[in-house]
XYZ file of C-alpha atoms in Angstrom:
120
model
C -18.295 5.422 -6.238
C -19.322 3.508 -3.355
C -17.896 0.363 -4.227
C -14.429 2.175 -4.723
C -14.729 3.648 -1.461
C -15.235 -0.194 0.039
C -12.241 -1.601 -1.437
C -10.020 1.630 -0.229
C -11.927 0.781 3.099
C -10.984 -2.859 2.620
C -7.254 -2.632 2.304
C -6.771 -0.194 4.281
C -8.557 -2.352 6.943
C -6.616 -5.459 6.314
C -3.223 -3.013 6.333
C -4.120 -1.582 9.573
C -5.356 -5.415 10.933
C -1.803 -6.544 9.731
C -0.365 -4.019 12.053
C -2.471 -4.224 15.024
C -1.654 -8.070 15.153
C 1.895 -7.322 14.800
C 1.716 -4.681 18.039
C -0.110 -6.905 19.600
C 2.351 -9.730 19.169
C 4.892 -7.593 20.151
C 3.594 -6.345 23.255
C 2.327 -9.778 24.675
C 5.288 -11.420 23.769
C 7.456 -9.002 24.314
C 9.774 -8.969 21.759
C 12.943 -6.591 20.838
C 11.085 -6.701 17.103
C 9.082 -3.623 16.312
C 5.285 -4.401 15.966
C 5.155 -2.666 12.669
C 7.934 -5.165 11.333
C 5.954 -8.231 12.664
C 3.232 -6.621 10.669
C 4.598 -6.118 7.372
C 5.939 -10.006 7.648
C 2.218 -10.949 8.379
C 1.034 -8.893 5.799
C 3.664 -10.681 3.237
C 2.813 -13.980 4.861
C -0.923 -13.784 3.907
C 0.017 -12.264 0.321
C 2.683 -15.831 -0.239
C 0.155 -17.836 0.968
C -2.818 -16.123 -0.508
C -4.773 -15.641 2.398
C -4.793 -12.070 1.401
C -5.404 -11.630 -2.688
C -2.919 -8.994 -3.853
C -5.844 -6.849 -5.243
C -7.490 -6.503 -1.818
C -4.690 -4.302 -0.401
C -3.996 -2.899 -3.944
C -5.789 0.463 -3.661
C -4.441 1.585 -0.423
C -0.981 0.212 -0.822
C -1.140 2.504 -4.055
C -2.302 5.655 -2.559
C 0.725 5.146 0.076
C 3.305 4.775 -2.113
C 2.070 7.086 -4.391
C 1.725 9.653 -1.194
C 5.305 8.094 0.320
C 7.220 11.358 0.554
C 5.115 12.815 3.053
C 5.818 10.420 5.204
C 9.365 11.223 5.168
C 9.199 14.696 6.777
C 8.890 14.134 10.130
C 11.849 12.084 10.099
C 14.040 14.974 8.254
C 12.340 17.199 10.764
C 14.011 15.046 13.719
C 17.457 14.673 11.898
C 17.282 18.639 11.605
C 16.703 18.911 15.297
C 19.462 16.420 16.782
C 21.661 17.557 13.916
C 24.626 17.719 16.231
C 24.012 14.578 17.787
C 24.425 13.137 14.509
C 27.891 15.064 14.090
C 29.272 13.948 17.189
C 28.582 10.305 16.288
C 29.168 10.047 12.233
C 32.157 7.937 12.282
C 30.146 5.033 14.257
C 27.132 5.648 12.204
C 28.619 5.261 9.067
C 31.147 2.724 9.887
C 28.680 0.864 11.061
C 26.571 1.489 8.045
C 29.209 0.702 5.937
C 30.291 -2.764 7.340
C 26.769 -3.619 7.717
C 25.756 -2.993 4.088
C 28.825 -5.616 3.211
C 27.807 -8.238 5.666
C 24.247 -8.240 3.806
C 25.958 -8.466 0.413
C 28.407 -10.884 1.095
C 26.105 -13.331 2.989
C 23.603 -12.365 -0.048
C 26.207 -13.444 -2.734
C 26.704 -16.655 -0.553
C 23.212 -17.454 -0.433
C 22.935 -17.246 -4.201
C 26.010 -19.207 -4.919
C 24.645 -21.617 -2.922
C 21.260 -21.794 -5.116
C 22.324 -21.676 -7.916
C 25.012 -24.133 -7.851
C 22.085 -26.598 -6.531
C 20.724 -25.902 -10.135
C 23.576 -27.730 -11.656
């Protein structure tokens, strides 16, 4: 029982380390990039390199996923609130969702033409 308990403690430490460098980052530095983003790519970072074994965050990465839709309600909350700010501007937001999904698939299908004709 105790042991379990360290490992939750454990990754959920070196989650919450991940992020606290990345807010810290972006606050001395200060960048335009959220420090949540800056600590998710650290957090990836040290999982590529294997800094961080996948099996040390394991347990609390599970129990977040696992728990993920709770995390979403807030957020409908807020799009319930400013519903008609969302009206008034639904052609930009989903033009611009629209074209931006396309740039990201065409420069994705570019990228992996590019690889894979390197294979041959």
């Amino acid at each position: 029982m105790l042991y379990k308990a360290f490992f939750y403690l454990l990754s959920a430490g070196l989650i919450a380390a991940s992020l606290a460098l990345g807010n810290w980052l972006q606050d001395y530095f200060t960048l335009s990039v959220p420090g949540s983003v800056l600590g998710l790519l650290i957090l990836f970072v040290g999982l590529v390199s294997g800094i961080i074994k996948p099996h040390w965050v394991q347990p609390s990465a599970s129990l977040l996923i696992k728990y993920m839709i709770l995390l979403f309600i807030p957020i409908s909350t807020g799009l319930m609130i400013h519903y008609q700010i969302l009206i008034d501007n639904a052609l930009a937001i989903i033009i611009s969702t629209v074209l931006g999904t396309l740039f990201v698939l065409c420069l994705l299908s570019l990228a992996l033409d590019k690889l894979l004709n390197e294979d041959r």
